C-alpha atoms as one frame of an Amber mdcrd trajectory, in Angstrom:
protein
  49.173 140.001 -22.215  51.840 141.147 -24.695  54.320 138.323 -25.282  57.179
 140.559 -26.368  60.229 141.876 -24.540  60.411 145.502 -23.493  63.241 147.659
 -24.790  65.080 147.308 -21.476  64.641 143.546 -21.522  65.953 143.371 -25.090
  69.083 145.230 -23.990  69.501 143.022 -20.919  69.057 139.877 -23.015  71.673
 140.978 -25.545  74.143 141.895 -22.800  73.626 138.532 -21.133  74.018 136.588
 -24.392  77.216 138.446 -25.290  78.730 137.904 -21.841  77.846 134.226 -21.604
  78.970 133.503 -25.167  82.338 135.158 -24.517  83.049 134.068 -20.966  81.213
 130.790 -20.506  81.633 128.473 -23.494  80.176 125.000 -23.066  83.727 123.647
 -22.868  83.981 125.322 -19.447  81.457 122.781 -18.186  83.883 119.957 -18.921
  86.669 121.757 -17.077  84.427 122.263 -14.046  83.364 118.621 -14.179  86.897
 117.313 -14.332  88.641 119.854 -12.118  86.735 120.433  -8.881  83.577 119.503
  -7.000  81.796 122.835  -6.467  79.940 122.471  -9.741  80.400 126.147 -10.641
  83.039 128.868 -10.693  82.999 131.349  -7.770  84.934 133.822  -9.913  82.362
 133.614 -12.698  79.573 134.000 -10.145  81.246 137.179  -8.872  81.412 138.567
 -12.401  77.740 137.811 -12.972  76.873 139.469  -9.671  78.867 142.551 -10.642
  76.684 142.800 -13.733  73.713 142.947 -11.357  72.221 139.585 -12.273  72.290
 138.065  -8.776  70.422 141.070  -7.415  67.738 141.441 -10.080  65.007 140.183
  -7.719  66.506 141.591  -4.495  64.731 144.725  -3.181  66.663 147.949  -3.605
  66.973 148.531   0.150  69.152 145.416   0.322  71.395 146.333  -2.586  69.407
 144.728  -5.384  67.673 146.090  -8.457  64.092 145.379  -7.367  63.178 144.122
 -10.840  60.872 141.284 -11.840  61.030 137.630 -12.747  60.436 138.475 -16.410
  63.693 140.455 -16.312  65.631 137.632 -14.682  64.130 135.176 -17.181  65.979
 136.767 -20.109  69.252 136.378 -18.223  68.478 132.762 -17.346  67.668 132.011
 -20.969  71.118 133.298 -21.928  72.678 131.240 -19.134  70.836 128.171 -20.410
  72.184 128.633 -23.925  75.683 127.752 -22.739  74.751 125.546 -19.756  76.423
 127.933 -17.297  76.052 126.179 -13.906  76.219 129.176 -11.549  73.824 129.060
  -8.544  70.852 131.070  -9.776  68.377 128.354  -8.794  69.710 127.576  -5.337
  70.683 131.042  -4.184  68.703 133.645  -6.121  65.409 131.878  -6.817  65.067
 129.470  -3.889  67.002 130.768  -0.884  67.021 134.437  -1.751  63.373 134.702
  -2.751  62.262 132.696   0.259  64.010 135.097   2.624  62.767 138.116   0.671
  59.224 136.738   0.881  59.067 135.394   4.438  62.285 136.288   6.271  62.468
 138.522   9.322  64.026 141.982   8.964  67.161 140.632  10.649  67.387 137.664
   8.278  66.900 139.869   5.241  69.532 142.317   6.419  72.006 139.532   7.105
  71.665 137.689   3.805  70.012 139.550   0.927  72.768 142.062   0.302  75.337
 139.253   0.281  73.288 137.391  -2.319  73.078 140.498  -4.496  76.869 140.914
  -4.432  77.540 137.233  -5.055  79.251 136.779  -1.690  76.683 134.440  -0.109
  75.372 131.086  -1.299  72.114 129.701   0.096  70.594 126.254  -0.291  67.009
 125.159   0.290  66.715 121.666   1.798  63.133 120.545   1.300  63.064 117.236
  -0.610  63.002 113.897   1.177  63.247 110.271   0.161  59.992 108.952  -1.321
  58.399 112.409  -1.264  58.678 112.648  -5.072  57.667 116.271  -5.773  55.054
 116.747  -3.029  56.211 119.604  -0.801  53.859 118.544   1.997  55.538 115.148
   2.468  57.888 116.169   5.263  58.994 113.675   7.902  61.951 115.669   9.246
  60.960 116.575  12.788  61.441 119.813  14.722  60.725 119.337  18.434  60.238
 122.389  20.624  62.618 122.808  23.567  61.556 125.991  25.307  62.290 128.814
  22.882  64.551 126.566  20.791  63.992 123.714  18.347  65.763 120.415  17.772
  65.769 119.086  14.186  66.206 115.472  13.087  65.841 113.968   9.626  67.392
 113.758   6.168  67.075 115.925   3.053  68.023 114.868  -0.471  68.892 116.646
  -3.717  69.852 119.879  -1.964  71.094 122.074  -4.805  74.519 123.530  -3.939
  74.168 122.123  -0.437  77.912 121.527  -0.090  78.666 125.092  -1.190  76.133
 126.905   0.973  76.886 129.521   3.595  73.459 128.791   5.067  70.717 126.193
   4.714  66.969 126.724   4.825  65.369 123.496   6.029  61.728 122.428   6.075
  60.710 120.424   9.133  57.501 119.254  10.696  56.441 120.946  13.925  52.918
 119.476  13.914  50.677 117.090  11.974  51.267 113.896  10.019  53.938 113.305
   7.373  51.773 114.440   4.444  49.858 117.322   6.063  50.351 120.732   4.452
  49.868 122.377   7.850  52.527 122.043  10.501  55.587 122.597   8.291  58.093
 125.187   9.507  61.158 126.627   7.784  64.468 127.080   9.605  67.596 129.013
   8.657  70.777 127.436   9.979  74.521 127.382   9.420  75.971 124.267   7.777
  78.552 123.936  10.566  75.888 123.740  13.278  76.547 120.678  15.479  74.557
 117.711  14.201  74.525 118.815  10.538  76.254 116.429   8.131  76.496 117.331
   4.440  77.368 114.604   1.934  78.379 116.050  -1.464  76.926 114.501  -4.589
  77.018 115.211  -8.319  73.965 115.010 -10.563  73.966 113.558 -14.049  74.397
 117.057 -15.494  77.452 117.614 -13.256  75.645 120.120 -11.041  76.339 120.013
  -7.318  73.738 118.608  -4.949  73.968 117.100  -1.482  72.415 114.898   1.131
  71.855 116.785   4.392  71.539 114.770   7.602  70.167 116.461  10.704  70.928
 114.655  13.963  69.432 116.548  16.875  70.376 119.944  15.453  69.514 122.669
  17.960  68.511 126.110  16.652  67.034 129.163  18.335  63.718 130.881  17.758
  65.509 133.468  15.608  66.170 130.718  13.038  62.492 130.329  12.149  61.670
 131.770   8.723  58.083 132.978   8.520  55.326 131.726  10.804  55.608 128.456
  12.711  53.573 125.748  10.993  52.869 127.831   7.868  55.913 127.004   5.781
  54.071 124.978   3.155  52.378 128.014   1.624  55.665 129.904   1.397  57.522
 126.881   0.056  54.905 126.237  -2.627  55.068 129.807  -3.899  58.859 129.947
  -3.934  59.256 126.614  -5.720  56.772 127.835  -8.332  58.856 130.973  -8.888
  62.021 128.885  -9.143  60.263 126.628 -11.647  59.606 129.649 -13.855  63.303
 130.502 -13.730  64.253 126.923 -14.559  61.872 126.956 -17.533  63.615 130.071
 -18.853  66.969 128.322 -18.553  65.562 125.239 -20.292  64.302 127.463 -23.112
  67.842 128.695 -23.660  69.224 125.172 -23.672  66.717 123.775 -26.152  67.178
 126.813 -28.420  70.941 126.359 -28.512  70.978 122.630 -29.223  68.413 123.238
 -31.973  70.568 125.990 -33.506  73.605 123.692 -33.379  71.618 120.920 -35.036
  70.383 123.237 -37.806  73.942 124.324 -38.506  74.945 120.679 -38.835  72.016
 119.898 -41.141  73.119 122.746 -43.399  76.718 121.572 -43.700  76.822 117.765
 -43.382  76.685 116.060 -46.762  75.560 112.565 -47.700  75.178 111.244 -51.254
  76.474 114.565 -52.517  73.809 116.757 -50.872  73.412 118.389 -47.462  71.302
 116.243 -45.145  69.107 119.245 -44.334  67.532 118.786 -47.757  66.079 115.401
 -46.738  62.329 115.739 -46.250  62.171 113.492 -43.188  64.766 115.603 -41.351
  62.974 118.795 -42.370  59.772 117.529 -40.774  61.540 116.560 -37.578  63.319
 119.898 -37.373  60.047 121.752 -37.978  58.414 119.907 -35.078  61.240 120.890
 -32.722  61.019 124.505 -33.878  57.281 124.658 -33.178  57.710 123.156 -29.715
  60.415 125.686 -28.852  58.268 128.594 -29.984  55.363 127.343 -27.885  57.719
 127.145 -24.911  58.915 130.686 -25.535  55.356 131.987 -25.428  54.423 130.125
 -22.263  57.648 131.084 -20.454  57.047 134.761 -21.199  53.425 134.418 -20.115
  54.177 132.732 -16.796  57.015 135.135 -15.948  54.746 138.119 -16.547  51.976
 136.439 -14.549  54.349 135.954 -11.619  55.306 139.635 -11.645  51.631 140.644
 -11.870  50.617 138.351  -8.998  48.047 136.537 -11.134  45.771 134.129  -9.265
  46.276 131.337 -11.803  50.069 131.343 -11.471  50.289 127.719 -10.313  48.277
 126.616 -13.352  50.628 128.455 -15.716  53.699 127.141 -13.902  52.614 123.546
 -14.446  51.758 124.270 -18.072  55.205 125.799 -18.646  57.157 123.075 -16.858
  55.342 120.236 -18.621  55.872 121.785 -22.051  59.497 122.782 -21.436  60.384
 119.358 -20.036  59.000 117.576 -23.090  60.433 120.072 -25.580  63.945 120.121
 -24.086  64.121 116.339 -24.178  62.772 116.277 -27.736  65.301 118.889 -28.892
  68.247 117.066 -27.325  67.130 113.638 -28.549  66.815 114.949 -32.091  70.103
 116.809 -31.763  72.002 113.673 -30.789  70.333 111.552 -33.465  70.763 114.056
 -36.296  74.426 114.499 -35.446  74.828 110.751 -35.820  77.811 109.031 -34.200
  79.573 112.235 -33.122  76.520 113.224 -31.105  77.191 110.285 -28.799  80.725
 111.363 -27.894  81.798 113.344 -24.852  83.759 115.686 -27.084  80.536 116.888
 -28.690  78.223 119.279 -26.835  74.973 117.469 -27.699  75.358 114.970 -24.877
  75.857 117.730 -22.310  72.566 119.316 -23.358  70.860 115.928 -23.179  72.082
 115.381 -19.612  70.940 118.852 -18.587  67.526 118.198 -20.133  67.129 115.015
 -18.092  68.156 116.643 -14.832  66.066 119.768 -15.441  62.963 117.700 -16.176
  63.310 115.953 -12.803  63.785 119.234 -10.933  60.667 120.774  -9.325  58.432
 118.115 -10.887  58.620 116.220 -14.158  56.233 116.608 -17.087  53.845 113.890
 -15.901  53.605 115.341 -12.387  52.894 118.829 -13.690  50.276 117.605 -16.145
  48.577 115.876 -13.220  48.775 119.032 -11.089  47.404 121.117 -13.956  44.441
 118.711 -14.252  43.792 118.807 -10.511  43.900 122.599 -10.439  41.401 122.663
 -13.270  39.083 120.337 -11.350  39.476 117.263 -13.530
């Protein structure tokens, strides 16, 4: 597998970096944090969609580009450089890909084109209290009532849940709380009677929500995929979203490292730049090596996803474990090497540190993915 970008990907990456650098400085994140509770800018999302980014993975018949995850990854890396909080994870990688993978023709027609144009926001509600990262731990119940279903339960950490035009909810239609079989996915409107959405803000200022379902009645047309077979679909889609998140994390760790290097080259102590100190050189070299390893594994797993490789889950866990550790290392070193200013809200280092913490805990932390990698390898 060639771990290099194609000519088209190089062009896409440069376009994305130029746009994000010009239109989404990190200072915008503070304005979003202090000014409103959506967690992102709808206007910026529209501009990104007009560039075709929201539709990269959407099939051409629904207004998308029909490209691959490796192509989207270069855009997400650019987005990660400047911590742009637009809803790629919630809408493009989770909701959009789930409908593209398992949705009915009617569901695809109703939603995919709107995602590609940036007009529709989707949210996937699958996590529950005490489930940690296990997708099979679903206690939300869906009871059959003739051709309809009635849903009851609570979902946590629903990315962009308060902004969504539609929710995709996992619920149990058969089996025990931790069975992989018997999980069904439902597409429903957030204003459906019985749905209560409680907005929350994560440590990185991204929008999430609690979603309470109190006897929510939906029709048979709301089922996404086959009844009782949602776990397989959910597992695949979360793996794809994890690849996208790793690409974004790669951008974030690269940027904080570049900022730290610039500081090491200009900050003087005892009449010399601190970058000349051997101890700091060693620490910077370690961060550089970890970032380069992450770059290789992110490119490998994105290409494996596009090729439909059988060991995709193994590579996903490898990538997420490495990127989680490396992003935290890069931000820790960035804050420490900047000294006192790195601890202030006015400096960007703390924003990257918060994003690193939240990203690590999304879709499974490093320890969970190392454990999954070991289990998949038969250890």
